Every structure is written in C-alpha cells, then in structure tokens.
Amino acid sequence: MHLIQENKCHGGYWRRYQHDSETCGCLMTFSVFVPAAAEEGKCATLFWLSGLTCTDQNFVQKADVESAAAEYGFIVVAPDTSPRNVGLDGEDLSYDFGSGAGFYVDATEAPWRSNYRMYSYVTEELYSLVADNLPMDPERTGVFGHSMGGHGALTIALKQPEKFRSVSAFAPICAPMSCPWGKKALAGYLGTDQENWKAYDSVALIESGAKVKTILVDQGDKDEFLAEQLNPELLKAACAEKDIPLTLNYRSGYDHSYFFIKTFIRDHVQHHHKMLNDVNR
Amino acid sequence: MHLIQENKCHGGYWRRYQHDSETCGCLMTFSVFVPAAAEEGKCATLFWLSGLTCTDQNFVQKADVESAAAEYGFIVVAPDTSPRNVGLDGEDLSYDFGSGAGFYVDATEAPWRSNYRMYSYVTEELYSLVADNLPMDPERTGVFGHSMGGHGALTIALKQPEKFRSVSAFAPICAPMSCPWGKKALAGYLGTDQENWKAYDSVALIESGAKVKTILVDQGDKDEFLAEQLNPELLKAACAEKDIPLTLNYRSGYDHSYFFIKTFIRDHVQHHHKMLNDVNR
C-alpha cells in the first residue's frame, strides 16, 4: 500500500493509501486514522462504511470522529464505497448502482462479479492489509457505517460476529430487500432470485438466526430517506423476535447528512469502546 | 436574506443564506450556526473568516466548531471569501486573487473597487444583517479565521476593537506587506503605493498604535506555507514592542489544513468565551 496523503489531527494521523486490490481488480483508495495511542501498543479498530456516492473522504472530512477516536485509542479505517474506473458498461450511469454504490456485496451477476466484491474486499483483503501493516488488535475490531454503509455494517457483523465484535449504524438501510435502493442493487449485483438476496439483508439474516451481542442505531426523524428506504421498524421487529438487544434512537429534527452523524459519532465510538473492552465479550 | 439550506447539528442549526449584497454588488452566500441557546436569549457571536479558495462551506463541513459552539452558546457566522460572478476581467484567473481571495480589504483600484469590498461587507453589511435577523448580542462579538482569514480577523479586530472584542487566528498571514500572497493582493486591490497597504497589515497596524486586549494564534510547525507566507515572528515582535499580549502556539507536526483547525478549534472557542464574558472587558 502506497501513502498518498498524511495529516496530523487530534494528536494522531489521517493517512490515505492506495493499493492494487486483487478482490476488486482495480486501484483502491482508503483512509486510516491512527491515534497517538498506536505508538504504545495495539489498538482497537473500527471499520467505517460510507453511504451512496461517497468516497473515503466524506467521512474523513465531515464526520468528526477524531477527538473521540483519539480519546479512546481507536484506529478507524474508511474504505471507498465501490471499485472505481473498471470499465464496466454502465458503471457511472446512476448514483445508486455501480461506482459509489457497491452495497458491500459480492456480485454474482455479469459483468459486476468481476470487480464488485466489496463484501470480500472489506472483510478479507482490506482487513488483512490493515492487520498486517498497522498496530491493529484483531481481538477488538468493530464495524459501523451510514445509510448503505449502515446496511454494510449490520450485515457484516451479523455474518462474521467473531471477526467484527461490535456494530452500530447511522440511518442504515435496514432491509434492502424491502426498499427501492436495495431492490435495484441486489437485483443488479445478485440477479432476480430473491433467495440470494437474503445473505445481504439484515432483517433476513436475523430472521434466519444470525446473532450479534447488541446493535446501536441512530436515526434522524427528519431524514429525507426514512419513509421510503430505511425501514428501522423492520429491524426493530426482527431484533425483538430474535432477542437481539437493539438500541434504536430516533433523533428529533436530524436529517440524513453528516451534520447528523457528527452530532452522535462520539456516542458510537463510546459504544464500541464499551463493547470491545467488555471482559465478558 | 433567503434560507437555502438548514441542517440540525449538535442541538442547533447550520443555516445557509443568500442575499443581494449592496456592498459587493452581487448575490452573496453565508452560513450561520445557531445554537440551541439562542432559543433562550441573545448569544455571543463569532465571525469566522476563511482562507484562499474557500467558500462558506469549507468551515461548515470541516472545522468541527459545532460541539464547542453549542456548549458555550455561540452563534458562528461563516461568510464567503469574495464576491462571486461579478464579471470582472480576470476574476477567476488565479487562486490567490479575485474569486475566493478577497483578502478582507476594500479595493480602491479599478475594476476591483466596484465589488471587492470584503472589509465593509463583513464588518458592516453582514454584521448588521446578522444583528438584525438573529439573536446576536452585539456586546459579545468576536472574530477569528484561518490563513487569509486569520489576516482578516487580526486586521478587523485591530481596526474595530470595540465592535469585535475578541480575536484569534489559525496560521494567519500576519504581515501581508511582507509575503508574496499579500503583495500580490494588496497591489492588485489597493495599488502600488505601499502606504495604503498599512491599513490592512496586522504588523503595520500594531506598529502604528492599534490595540487589542489579547491575541491567540495557533500555528502548525509543518505548515507548508509557514516559511514563505505567514510570518508569525513579525507579529510576535510587533506585539512585544507594543505590549499586546500574544499567545502564539507552535503545534508540532500540524500542517495548514482543516485537520489542524479542527484539532484546536475548541481552544479558540473557549478563548473567545473567556474574553467576551470577562466582566472587566
């Protein structure tokens, strides 16, 4: 991995890297916040998954994670949201499919399956790259994200709870099988057989028995995508049925933007800190 | 003034407005953070002045001022850095003159003098617009900024210390008469007679007897513009000679970016809070 930018912030460093990804078959860019605590030992690590249209930079510049990450000693990894410039027909046609919209799935449909493998990219290739090159404690790794990335965080934690031991989300797409964004993406990447979509739907995963210790979700009640796309009540019902503790905070007056995220990011970092340092985990 | 965007953040609101500016002769855009405390009474107010190439949005999205502004009950006003789209020959030719580079002066040279009047825009027109439309306490108003905007903050406070009663800056252009950015801008806006430049040079203003109660400056020692453009040591010498208390913090490892600003913005908000609430002010 090749360092392309470095900025000191809150005593640590944001570092931006590029690497040739085997999983995605293209040059991928990601950013990592490395706190000062990393000079003294291995750190707990959070993978942040961003939403539609984002690169790694939206979170880096707008989320204000650094003060809490520095205080609690977290490495924070922010990948891009899709492969880039892979030359597939239609990759740049819409904001909610293709570039900037990888949906954290491994595509099975042509032509996307050759590159659009963001599930494996995040959980395997990028995870290993960070673990091999940065002072990451693999026993204390969590995942969080926003919107499409909230969906990614929930599904990744539900599918690999031993690898990603804490999870939270801001305004996640809770049930992609049940909303327009999700239906378009899952049909495009996975084909029309909806049985195959269940592996990437939080509600379906929970209904089929997947477990995590607890889930934290914050959701603005003025979120412009709440009514049509996000379905937190489906997540709430599934968690209730399967006895998964869910803290679902509706936040009065907040929208879908990073202004909402930055308001509550410290709460999320504290949640992960508590979960990852729980001796009974 | 016309509201074009509103986002809740840390219990308050970022509001973005446009208005037809008489001073600049064009449509101007600015943003204001209004804390929850404004619902209960008049608030202390900070004017933030941004650096070269910025609009109002750089500060809004990257500076992380909201948590401290909410805690201490500050209204924070973030204007644009120049008139826009006024049709002057060459206005968009360079990053350090014209659009995005108003330097907080009232131009006297043609053709700039017709629109490039950012000193009067900020200190008179925008000040009055905010005072008339928002719960701003005119007795508790301060000014701060970054780079070109740090120069703006220092010169405005030195010229109008009763109106702007507290001042701080991040990596300010301390002596525009003595650096390439400043020489280009002052010659372009004010003409070649350097006597006329002294009204917009912090060091010259202090040497000629201008006073403020105290100045806070933070400066990264890895700032890529420190050696050629910023001259904090000239400010330090002038303040020492004229007995103006200056706190000049060199911050190890920090550069010129908003990652530096966001690290220390809370310190600056606390500085203004202390200065504006000092009963002996």
Coordinates of C-alpha atoms in Angstrom, one line a residue:
Chain A
M1 CA 0.0 0.0 0.0
H2 CA 1.2 3.4 -1.0
L3 CA 0.8 6.5 1.2
I4 CA -0.7 9.4 -0.8
Q5 CA -1.6 11.9 2.0
E6 CA -1.0 12.4 5.6
N7 CA -2.4 15.0 8.0
K8 CA -1.9 15.2 11.7
C9 CA -5.2 15.6 13.6
H10 CA -6.0 15.4 17.3
G11 CA -2.6 14.0 18.1
G12 CA -2.9 11.2 15.6
Y13 CA -2.7 11.0 11.8
W14 CA -5.1 10.6 9.0
R15 CA -3.3 8.6 6.4
R16 CA -4.6 8.0 2.9
Y17 CA -3.4 4.9 1.0
Q18 CA -3.8 3.4 -2.5
H19 CA -3.3 -0.3 -3.3
D20 CA -3.9 -2.6 -6.2
S21 CA -6.8 -4.7 -5.0
E22 CA -6.9 -8.3 -6.0
T23 CA -10.5 -8.6 -4.9
C24 CA -11.8 -5.6 -6.9
G25 CA -9.3 -5.8 -9.7
C26 CA -8.5 -2.1 -9.6
L27 CA -6.6 0.6 -7.7
M28 CA -8.5 1.2 -4.4
T29 CA -8.1 4.1 -2.1
F30 CA -8.8 4.1 1.7
S31 CA -8.0 6.3 4.7
V32 CA -7.0 5.4 8.2
F33 CA -7.0 7.4 11.4
V34 CA -4.1 6.2 13.6
P35 CA -4.3 7.6 17.1
A36 CA -1.3 8.6 19.2
A37 CA -2.1 5.5 21.3
A38 CA -0.9 3.4 18.5
E39 CA 2.7 4.3 19.4
E40 CA 2.3 2.4 22.6
G41 CA 0.6 -0.8 21.6
K42 CA -2.1 -2.4 19.5
C43 CA -5.3 -0.6 19.2
A44 CA -9.0 -1.4 18.9
T45 CA -10.1 -0.8 15.3
L46 CA -13.3 0.4 13.7
F47 CA -14.2 -0.1 10.1
W48 CA -16.4 2.8 8.8
L49 CA -18.6 2.0 5.8
S50 CA -19.9 5.1 3.9
G51 CA -23.1 5.6 2.0
L52 CA -24.1 6.1 -1.6
T53 CA -22.0 8.5 -3.7
C54 CA -19.2 8.7 -1.0
T55 CA -15.5 8.0 -1.4
D56 CA -13.3 7.5 1.7
Q57 CA -13.1 11.3 2.0
N58 CA -16.6 12.2 3.1
F59 CA -16.2 10.5 6.4
V60 CA -12.6 11.8 6.8
Q61 CA -13.6 15.4 6.3
K62 CA -17.1 15.6 7.7
A63 CA -17.7 13.1 10.5
D64 CA -15.6 14.5 13.3
V65 CA -14.6 11.1 14.6
E66 CA -11.0 12.1 15.6
S67 CA -11.5 13.6 19.0
A68 CA -13.3 10.5 20.3
A69 CA -11.1 8.1 18.4
A70 CA -8.0 9.8 19.9
E71 CA -9.5 9.7 23.4
Y72 CA -10.4 6.0 23.2
G73 CA -7.4 5.0 21.2
F74 CA -9.2 3.7 18.1
I75 CA -7.8 3.1 14.7
V76 CA -10.5 4.0 12.2
V77 CA -10.5 2.6 8.7
A78 CA -12.6 4.3 5.9
P79 CA -12.7 2.4 2.6
D80 CA -14.1 3.6 -0.6
T81 CA -17.7 2.5 -1.4
S82 CA -17.1 0.7 -4.7
P83 CA -14.4 -0.3 -7.3
R84 CA -13.5 2.6 -9.5
N85 CA -12.8 3.0 -13.2
V86 CA -13.0 -0.7 -14.0
G87 CA -14.6 0.0 -17.4
L88 CA -17.9 -1.9 -17.0
D89 CA -20.7 -0.8 -19.2
G90 CA -23.0 1.5 -17.2
E91 CA -20.7 1.7 -14.1
D92 CA -21.2 5.5 -13.9
L93 CA -24.8 5.8 -15.0
S94 CA -26.5 6.2 -11.7
Y95 CA -25.8 7.4 -8.2
D96 CA -27.3 4.3 -6.6
F97 CA -25.7 1.5 -8.6
G98 CA -22.1 0.9 -9.8
S99 CA -19.5 3.5 -8.9
G100 CA -20.1 4.8 -5.3
A101 CA -22.7 2.2 -4.7
G102 CA -21.1 -1.2 -4.1
F103 CA -23.6 -2.1 -1.4
Y104 CA -20.9 -4.2 0.4
V105 CA -21.9 -7.4 -1.5
D106 CA -20.0 -9.9 -3.6
A107 CA -21.7 -9.6 -7.0
T108 CA -22.6 -12.8 -8.8
E109 CA -24.1 -11.3 -12.0
A110 CA -22.0 -10.4 -15.1
P111 CA -20.4 -8.1 -15.6
W112 CA -20.3 -6.9 -12.0
R113 CA -19.0 -10.1 -10.5
S114 CA -15.5 -9.4 -11.9
N115 CA -14.9 -6.4 -9.7
Y116 CA -17.9 -5.5 -7.5
R117 CA -16.9 -7.7 -4.5
M118 CA -17.0 -5.1 -1.7
Y119 CA -18.0 -7.6 0.9
S120 CA -14.8 -9.7 0.5
Y121 CA -12.8 -6.5 -0.1
V122 CA -13.7 -5.0 3.3
T123 CA -13.9 -8.2 5.4
E124 CA -10.9 -10.0 3.9
E125 CA -8.5 -8.0 1.8
L126 CA -8.7 -4.6 3.5
Y127 CA -9.0 -6.2 6.9
S128 CA -5.8 -8.2 6.3
L129 CA -4.0 -5.2 4.8
V130 CA -4.7 -3.1 7.9
A131 CA -4.0 -6.0 10.3
D132 CA -0.6 -6.7 8.6
N133 CA 0.5 -3.1 8.3
L134 CA -0.9 -1.2 11.3
P135 CA -1.0 -1.9 15.0
M136 CA -4.5 -3.3 15.0
D137 CA -5.7 -5.7 17.7
P138 CA -7.7 -8.3 15.9
E139 CA -9.5 -9.2 19.1
R140 CA -11.0 -5.7 19.3
T141 CA -12.5 -4.9 15.9
G142 CA -15.9 -3.3 15.2
V143 CA -17.8 -2.0 12.2
F144 CA -20.1 0.9 11.8
G145 CA -21.5 3.0 8.9
H146 CA -24.1 5.2 7.4
S147 CA -27.1 4.5 5.2
M148 CA -25.8 2.0 2.6
G149 CA -22.8 1.6 4.8
G150 CA -25.0 1.1 7.8
H151 CA -26.5 -1.8 5.9
G152 CA -23.0 -3.0 5.2
A153 CA -22.0 -2.7 8.9
L154 CA -25.1 -4.6 10.1
T155 CA -24.8 -7.4 7.6
I156 CA -21.0 -7.8 8.1
A157 CA -21.4 -8.0 11.8
L158 CA -24.3 -10.5 11.6
K159 CA -22.3 -12.7 9.2
Q160 CA -19.0 -12.5 11.0
P161 CA -19.6 -11.7 14.6
E162 CA -16.4 -13.2 15.8
K163 CA -14.3 -11.0 13.5
F164 CA -16.4 -7.8 13.9
R165 CA -17.4 -7.9 17.5
S166 CA -19.2 -4.6 17.8
V167 CA -21.6 -2.9 15.5
S168 CA -23.5 0.4 15.1
A169 CA -25.1 2.3 12.3
F170 CA -26.4 5.8 11.4
A171 CA -29.7 5.8 9.4
P172 CA -28.9 2.3 7.9
I173 CA -30.8 0.7 5.1
C174 CA -32.1 -1.9 7.4
A175 CA -33.9 -4.1 4.9
P176 CA -32.6 -3.7 1.3
M177 CA -34.9 -6.4 0.1
S178 CA -37.8 -4.1 1.0
C179 CA -36.8 -0.7 -0.4
P180 CA -36.1 0.7 -3.8
W181 CA -32.4 1.3 -3.4
G182 CA -31.9 -2.2 -2.1
K183 CA -34.1 -3.9 -4.7
K184 CA -32.2 -2.2 -7.6
A185 CA -28.8 -3.0 -6.2
L186 CA -29.5 -6.6 -5.1
A187 CA -31.2 -7.4 -8.4
G188 CA -28.3 -5.9 -10.4
Y189 CA -25.5 -7.5 -8.4
L190 CA -27.1 -10.8 -7.4
G191 CA -29.8 -11.5 -10.0
T192 CA -33.5 -11.8 -9.8
D193 CA -33.7 -14.8 -7.4
Q194 CA -34.6 -13.1 -4.1
E195 CA -33.4 -16.1 -2.2
N196 CA -29.9 -15.0 -2.9
W197 CA -30.6 -11.5 -1.6
K198 CA -31.1 -12.8 2.0
A199 CA -27.4 -13.1 2.6
Y200 CA -27.2 -9.3 2.4
D201 CA -30.3 -8.2 4.2
S202 CA -30.0 -7.5 8.0
V203 CA -33.6 -8.4 8.7
A204 CA -33.5 -11.6 6.7
L205 CA -30.2 -12.6 8.3
I206 CA -31.7 -12.0 11.8
E207 CA -34.8 -13.9 10.9
S208 CA -32.7 -16.8 9.8
G209 CA -30.9 -17.0 13.1
A210 CA -27.8 -14.7 12.8
K211 CA -26.8 -13.2 16.1
V212 CA -24.8 -10.3 17.4
K213 CA -24.4 -9.2 21.1
T214 CA -26.1 -5.8 20.6
I215 CA -26.9 -3.2 18.0
L216 CA -26.8 0.6 18.3
V217 CA -28.7 2.5 15.6
D218 CA -29.3 6.3 15.5
Q219 CA -32.0 7.6 13.1
G220 CA -33.0 11.2 12.5
D221 CA -36.7 11.7 12.4
K222 CA -36.4 14.4 9.7
D223 CA -34.3 12.0 7.5
E224 CA -35.5 12.6 3.9
F225 CA -35.0 8.8 3.1
L226 CA -36.6 7.4 6.3
A227 CA -40.1 6.8 4.9
E228 CA -39.1 5.1 1.6
Q229 CA -35.7 3.5 2.1
L230 CA -34.5 2.8 5.6
N231 CA -37.1 0.7 7.5
P232 CA -35.8 0.8 11.1
E233 CA -39.0 -0.7 12.3
L234 CA -38.4 -3.9 10.4
L235 CA -35.1 -4.2 12.1
K236 CA -36.7 -3.5 15.5
A237 CA -39.3 -6.2 14.9
A238 CA -36.7 -8.8 13.8
C239 CA -34.4 -8.0 16.8
A240 CA -37.4 -8.2 19.2
E241 CA -38.4 -11.6 17.8
K242 CA -34.9 -13.0 18.0
D243 CA -33.9 -11.4 21.3
I244 CA -31.1 -9.3 19.9
P245 CA -30.7 -6.2 22.1
L246 CA -31.2 -3.1 19.9
T247 CA -30.9 0.5 20.9
L248 CA -32.8 2.5 18.3
N249 CA -32.6 6.2 19.0
Y250 CA -34.9 8.4 17.0
R251 CA -33.2 11.9 17.0
S252 CA -35.6 14.7 16.7
G253 CA -35.0 17.2 13.9
Y254 CA -32.0 15.5 12.4
D255 CA -31.7 14.6 8.7
H256 CA -29.6 12.1 6.7
S257 CA -26.5 14.3 6.5
Y258 CA -23.1 14.2 8.1
F259 CA -24.3 17.0 10.4
F260 CA -26.4 14.3 12.0
I261 CA -23.5 11.8 12.0
K262 CA -21.1 14.2 13.6
T263 CA -23.6 15.0 16.4
F264 CA -23.7 11.4 17.6
I265 CA -20.4 9.9 16.4
R266 CA -18.9 10.2 19.9
D267 CA -21.8 8.1 21.3
H268 CA -21.0 5.4 18.7
V269 CA -17.3 5.4 19.5
Q270 CA -18.1 5.1 23.2
H271 CA -20.5 2.2 22.4
H272 CA -17.8 0.3 20.5
H273 CA -15.2 1.1 23.2
K274 CA -17.6 -0.4 25.8
M275 CA -18.4 -3.5 23.7
L276 CA -14.8 -4.3 22.7
N277 CA -13.4 -3.8 26.1
D278 CA -16.1 -5.9 27.9
V279 CA -14.2 -8.7 29.6
N280 CA -17.2 -10.9 29.1
R281 CA -17.4 -10.4 25.4
Chain B
M1 CA -31.9 37.1 3.3
H2 CA -33.1 33.9 1.8
L3 CA -32.7 30.5 3.5
I4 CA -31.3 27.9 1.1
Q5 CA -30.2 25.1 3.4
E6 CA -30.8 24.0 7.0
N7 CA -29.3 21.1 8.9
K8 CA -29.6 20.3 12.6
C9 CA -26.3 19.7 14.3
H10 CA -25.4 19.3 18.0
G11 CA -28.8 20.6 19.0
G12 CA -28.5 23.8 17.0
Y13 CA -28.8 24.5 13.3
W14 CA -26.5 25.3 10.4
R15 CA -28.4 27.7 8.2
R16 CA -27.2 28.8 4.8
Y17 CA -28.5 32.1 3.4
Q18 CA -28.2 34.1 0.2
H19 CA -28.8 37.9 -0.1
D20 CA -28.2 40.6 -2.6
S21 CA -25.3 42.5 -1.2
E22 CA -25.2 46.2 -1.7
T23 CA -21.6 46.4 -0.7
C24 CA -20.4 43.7 -3.1
G25 CA -22.9 44.3 -5.8
C26 CA -23.7 40.6 -6.2
L27 CA -25.5 37.7 -4.6
M28 CA -23.6 36.6 -1.5
T29 CA -23.9 33.4 0.4
F30 CA -23.1 32.8 4.0
S31 CA -23.7 30.2 6.7
V32 CA -24.6 30.6 10.4
F33 CA -24.6 28.1 13.2
V34 CA -27.4 29.0 15.6
P35 CA -27.0 27.1 18.9
A36 CA -30.0 25.8 21.0
A37 CA -29.1 28.5 23.5
A38 CA -30.4 31.1 21.0
E39 CA -33.9 30.0 21.9
E40 CA -33.5 31.4 25.4
G41 CA -31.7 34.7 24.8
K42 CA -29.1 36.7 22.9
C43 CA -25.9 34.9 22.1
A44 CA -22.3 35.8 21.8
T45 CA -21.3 35.7 18.2
L46 CA -18.1 34.8 16.3
F47 CA -17.4 35.7 12.7
W48 CA -15.2 33.1 11.0
L49 CA -13.1 34.3 8.1
S50 CA -11.9 31.6 5.7
G51 CA -8.7 31.3 3.7
L52 CA -7.9 31.4 0.0
T53 CA -10.1 29.3 -2.3
C54 CA -12.7 28.7 0.3
T55 CA -16.4 29.4 0.2
D56 CA -18.6 29.5 3.4
Q57 CA -18.8 25.7 3.2
N58 CA -15.2 24.6 4.0
F59 CA -15.6 25.8 7.5
V60 CA -19.1 24.5 7.9
Q61 CA -18.2 21.0 6.8
K62 CA -14.6 20.6 8.1
A63 CA -13.9 22.7 11.1
D64 CA -15.9 20.9 13.7
V65 CA -16.9 24.0 15.6
E66 CA -20.4 22.9 16.5
S67 CA -19.8 20.9 19.7
A68 CA -17.9 23.8 21.3
A69 CA -20.2 26.5 19.9
A70 CA -23.2 24.5 21.2
E71 CA -21.6 24.1 24.6
Y72 CA -20.7 27.8 25.0
G73 CA -23.7 29.1 23.3
F74 CA -22.1 30.9 20.3
I75 CA -23.7 31.9 17.1
V76 CA -21.0 31.4 14.4
V77 CA -21.1 33.3 11.1
A78 CA -19.2 32.0 8.1
P79 CA -19.1 34.3 5.1
D80 CA -17.8 33.6 1.6
T81 CA -14.3 34.9 0.9
S82 CA -15.0 37.2 -2.0
P83 CA -17.7 38.5 -4.3
R84 CA -18.7 35.9 -7.0
N85 CA -19.5 36.1 -10.7
V86 CA -19.4 39.9 -10.9
G87 CA -17.9 39.7 -14.4
L88 CA -14.6 41.5 -13.9
D89 CA -11.9 40.7 -16.3
G90 CA -9.5 38.2 -14.7
E91 CA -11.7 37.5 -11.6
D92 CA -11.2 33.7 -12.0
L93 CA -7.7 33.6 -13.3
S94 CA -5.8 32.7 -10.1
Y95 CA -6.4 31.1 -6.8
D96 CA -4.8 33.9 -4.8
F97 CA -6.5 37.0 -6.4
G98 CA -10.1 37.7 -7.3
S99 CA -12.7 35.0 -6.7
G100 CA -12.1 33.2 -3.4
A101 CA -9.4 35.7 -2.5
G102 CA -11.0 39.0 -1.4
F103 CA -8.4 39.4 1.4
Y104 CA -11.0 41.3 3.6
V105 CA -10.0 44.7 2.1
D106 CA -12.0 47.4 0.4
A107 CA -10.4 47.7 -3.0
T108 CA -9.6 51.1 -4.3
E109 CA -8.2 50.1 -7.8
A110 CA -10.3 49.7 -10.9
P111 CA -12.0 47.4 -11.7
W112 CA -12.0 45.7 -8.3
R113 CA -13.3 48.7 -6.2
S114 CA -16.8 48.2 -7.6
N115 CA -17.3 44.9 -5.9
Y116 CA -14.3 43.7 -3.9
R117 CA -15.2 45.4 -0.6
M118 CA -15.0 42.4 1.8
Y119 CA -13.8 44.6 4.7
S120 CA -17.0 46.6 4.7
Y121 CA -19.1 43.6 3.7
V122 CA -18.1 41.6 6.8
T123 CA -17.8 44.5 9.3
E124 CA -20.9 46.5 8.2
E125 CA -23.3 44.8 5.9
L126 CA -23.1 41.2 7.1
Y127 CA -22.7 42.3 10.7
S128 CA -25.9 44.3 10.5
L129 CA -27.7 41.6 8.7
V130 CA -26.9 39.1 11.4
A131 CA -27.6 41.6 14.2
D132 CA -31.0 42.5 12.7
N133 CA -32.1 38.9 12.0
L134 CA -30.6 36.6 14.6
P135 CA -30.4 36.8 18.4
M136 CA -26.9 38.2 18.4
D137 CA -25.6 40.1 21.4
P138 CA -23.6 43.0 19.9
E139 CA -21.7 43.4 23.2
R140 CA -20.2 40.0 22.8
T141 CA -18.9 39.6 19.3
G142 CA -15.5 38.2 18.3
V143 CA -13.7 37.4 15.1
F144 CA -11.4 34.5 14.1
G145 CA -10.1 32.9 10.9
H146 CA -7.6 30.9 9.0
S147 CA -4.7 32.0 6.8
M148 CA -6.0 34.8 4.6
G149 CA -9.0 34.8 7.1
G150 CA -6.6 34.9 10.0
H151 CA -5.2 38.1 8.5
G152 CA -8.8 39.4 8.1
A153 CA -9.6 38.6 11.7
L154 CA -6.5 40.3 13.1
T155 CA -6.8 43.4 11.0
I156 CA -10.6 43.7 11.7
A157 CA -10.1 43.4 15.4
L158 CA -7.2 45.8 15.4
K159 CA -9.2 48.4 13.4
Q160 CA -12.5 47.9 15.3
P161 CA -11.7 46.6 18.7
E162 CA -15.0 47.9 20.3
K163 CA -17.1 46.1 17.7
F164 CA -15.0 42.9 17.6
R165 CA -13.9 42.4 21.1
S166 CA -12.0 39.1 20.9
V167 CA -9.8 37.8 18.2
S168 CA -7.9 34.6 17.4
A169 CA -6.4 33.0 14.3
F170 CA -5.1 29.8 12.8
A171 CA -2.0 30.1 10.7
P172 CA -2.7 33.7 9.8
I173 CA -1.0 35.7 7.1
C174 CA 0.5 38.0 9.8
A175 CA 2.2 40.5 7.5
P176 CA 0.7 40.6 4.0
M177 CA 3.0 43.5 3.1
S178 CA 5.9 41.1 3.6
C179 CA 4.8 38.0 1.7
P180 CA 4.1 37.0 -1.9
W181 CA 0.3 36.4 -1.4
G182 CA -0.1 39.7 0.4
K183 CA 2.0 41.7 -2.0
K184 CA 0.1 40.4 -5.0
A185 CA -3.3 41.0 -3.4
L186 CA -2.6 44.4 -1.9
A187 CA -1.0 45.7 -5.1
G188 CA -4.0 44.5 -7.1
Y189 CA -6.7 45.8 -4.8
L190 CA -5.0 48.9 -3.4
G191 CA -2.5 50.0 -6.0
T192 CA 1.3 50.2 -5.8
D193 CA 1.6 52.9 -3.1
Q194 CA 2.6 50.7 -0.1
E195 CA 1.5 53.5 2.4
N196 CA -2.1 52.4 1.5
W197 CA -1.3 48.8 2.4
K198 CA -0.7 49.6 6.0
A199 CA -4.4 49.8 6.8
Y200 CA -4.6 46.0 6.1
D201 CA -1.4 44.7 7.6
S202 CA -1.6 43.5 11.2
V203 CA 2.0 44.2 11.9
A204 CA 1.8 47.7 10.4
L205 CA -1.4 48.4 12.3
I206 CA 0.2 47.4 15.6
E207 CA 3.3 49.4 14.9
S208 CA 1.1 52.4 14.3
G209 CA -0.5 52.0 17.7
A210 CA -3.6 49.9 17.1
K211 CA -4.5 47.8 20.2
V212 CA -6.5 44.8 21.2
K213 CA -6.7 43.2 24.6
T214 CA -5.0 40.0 23.6
I215 CA -4.4 37.7 20.6
L216 CA -4.5 33.9 20.3
V217 CA -2.7 32.4 17.4
D218 CA -2.1 28.7 16.6
Q219 CA 0.5 27.8 14.0
G220 CA 1.5 24.3 12.8
D221 CA 5.2 23.8 12.5
K222 CA 4.8 21.6 9.5
D223 CA 2.6 24.2 7.7
E224 CA 3.7 24.2 4.1
F225 CA 3.2 28.0 3.9
L226 CA 4.9 28.9 7.1
A227 CA 8.3 29.8 5.7
E228 CA 7.2 31.9 2.8
Q229 CA 3.8 33.4 3.6
L230 CA 2.8 33.6 7.3
N231 CA 5.5 35.5 9.3
P232 CA 4.2 34.8 12.9
E233 CA 7.5 36.1 14.2
L234 CA 6.9 39.5 12.8
L235 CA 3.6 39.6 14.7
K236 CA 5.3 38.4 17.8
A237 CA 7.9 41.1 17.6
A238 CA 5.3 43.8 17.0
C239 CA 3.1 42.6 19.9
A240 CA 6.1 42.5 22.2
E241 CA 7.2 46.0 21.2
K242 CA 3.7 47.4 21.8
D243 CA 2.8 45.4 24.8
I244 CA -0.1 43.4 23.2
P245 CA -0.4 40.1 25.0
L246 CA 0.0 37.4 22.3
T247 CA -0.3 33.7 22.8
L248 CA 1.5 32.1 19.9
N249 CA 1.3 28.3 20.0
Y250 CA 3.5 26.4 17.6
R251 CA 1.9 23.0 17.2
S252 CA 4.3 20.1 16.4
G253 CA 3.5 18.2 13.3
Y254 CA 0.5 20.1 12.2
D255 CA 0.0 21.4 8.6
H256 CA -2.1 24.2 7.1
S257 CA -5.3 22.1 6.7
Y258 CA -8.6 21.9 8.4
F259 CA -7.3 18.8 10.2
F260 CA -5.1 21.3 12.1
I261 CA -8.0 23.7 12.7
K262 CA -10.4 21.1 14.0
T263 CA -7.8 19.9 16.5
F264 CA -7.6 23.3 18.2
I265 CA -11.0 24.9 17.4
R266 CA -12.4 24.2 20.8
D267 CA -9.4 26.0 22.4
H268 CA -10.3 29.0 20.3
V269 CA -14.0 29.0 21.2
Q270 CA -13.0 28.8 24.8
H271 CA -10.7 31.7 24.4
H272 CA -13.4 33.8 22.9
H273 CA -15.9 32.7 25.6
K274 CA -13.5 33.8 28.2
M275 CA -12.7 37.1 26.6
L276 CA -16.3 38.0 25.8
N277 CA -17.6 37.1 29.2
D278 CA -14.8 38.9 31.1
V279 CA -16.7 41.4 33.3
N280 CA -13.7 43.7 33.1
R281 CA -13.7 43.8 29.3

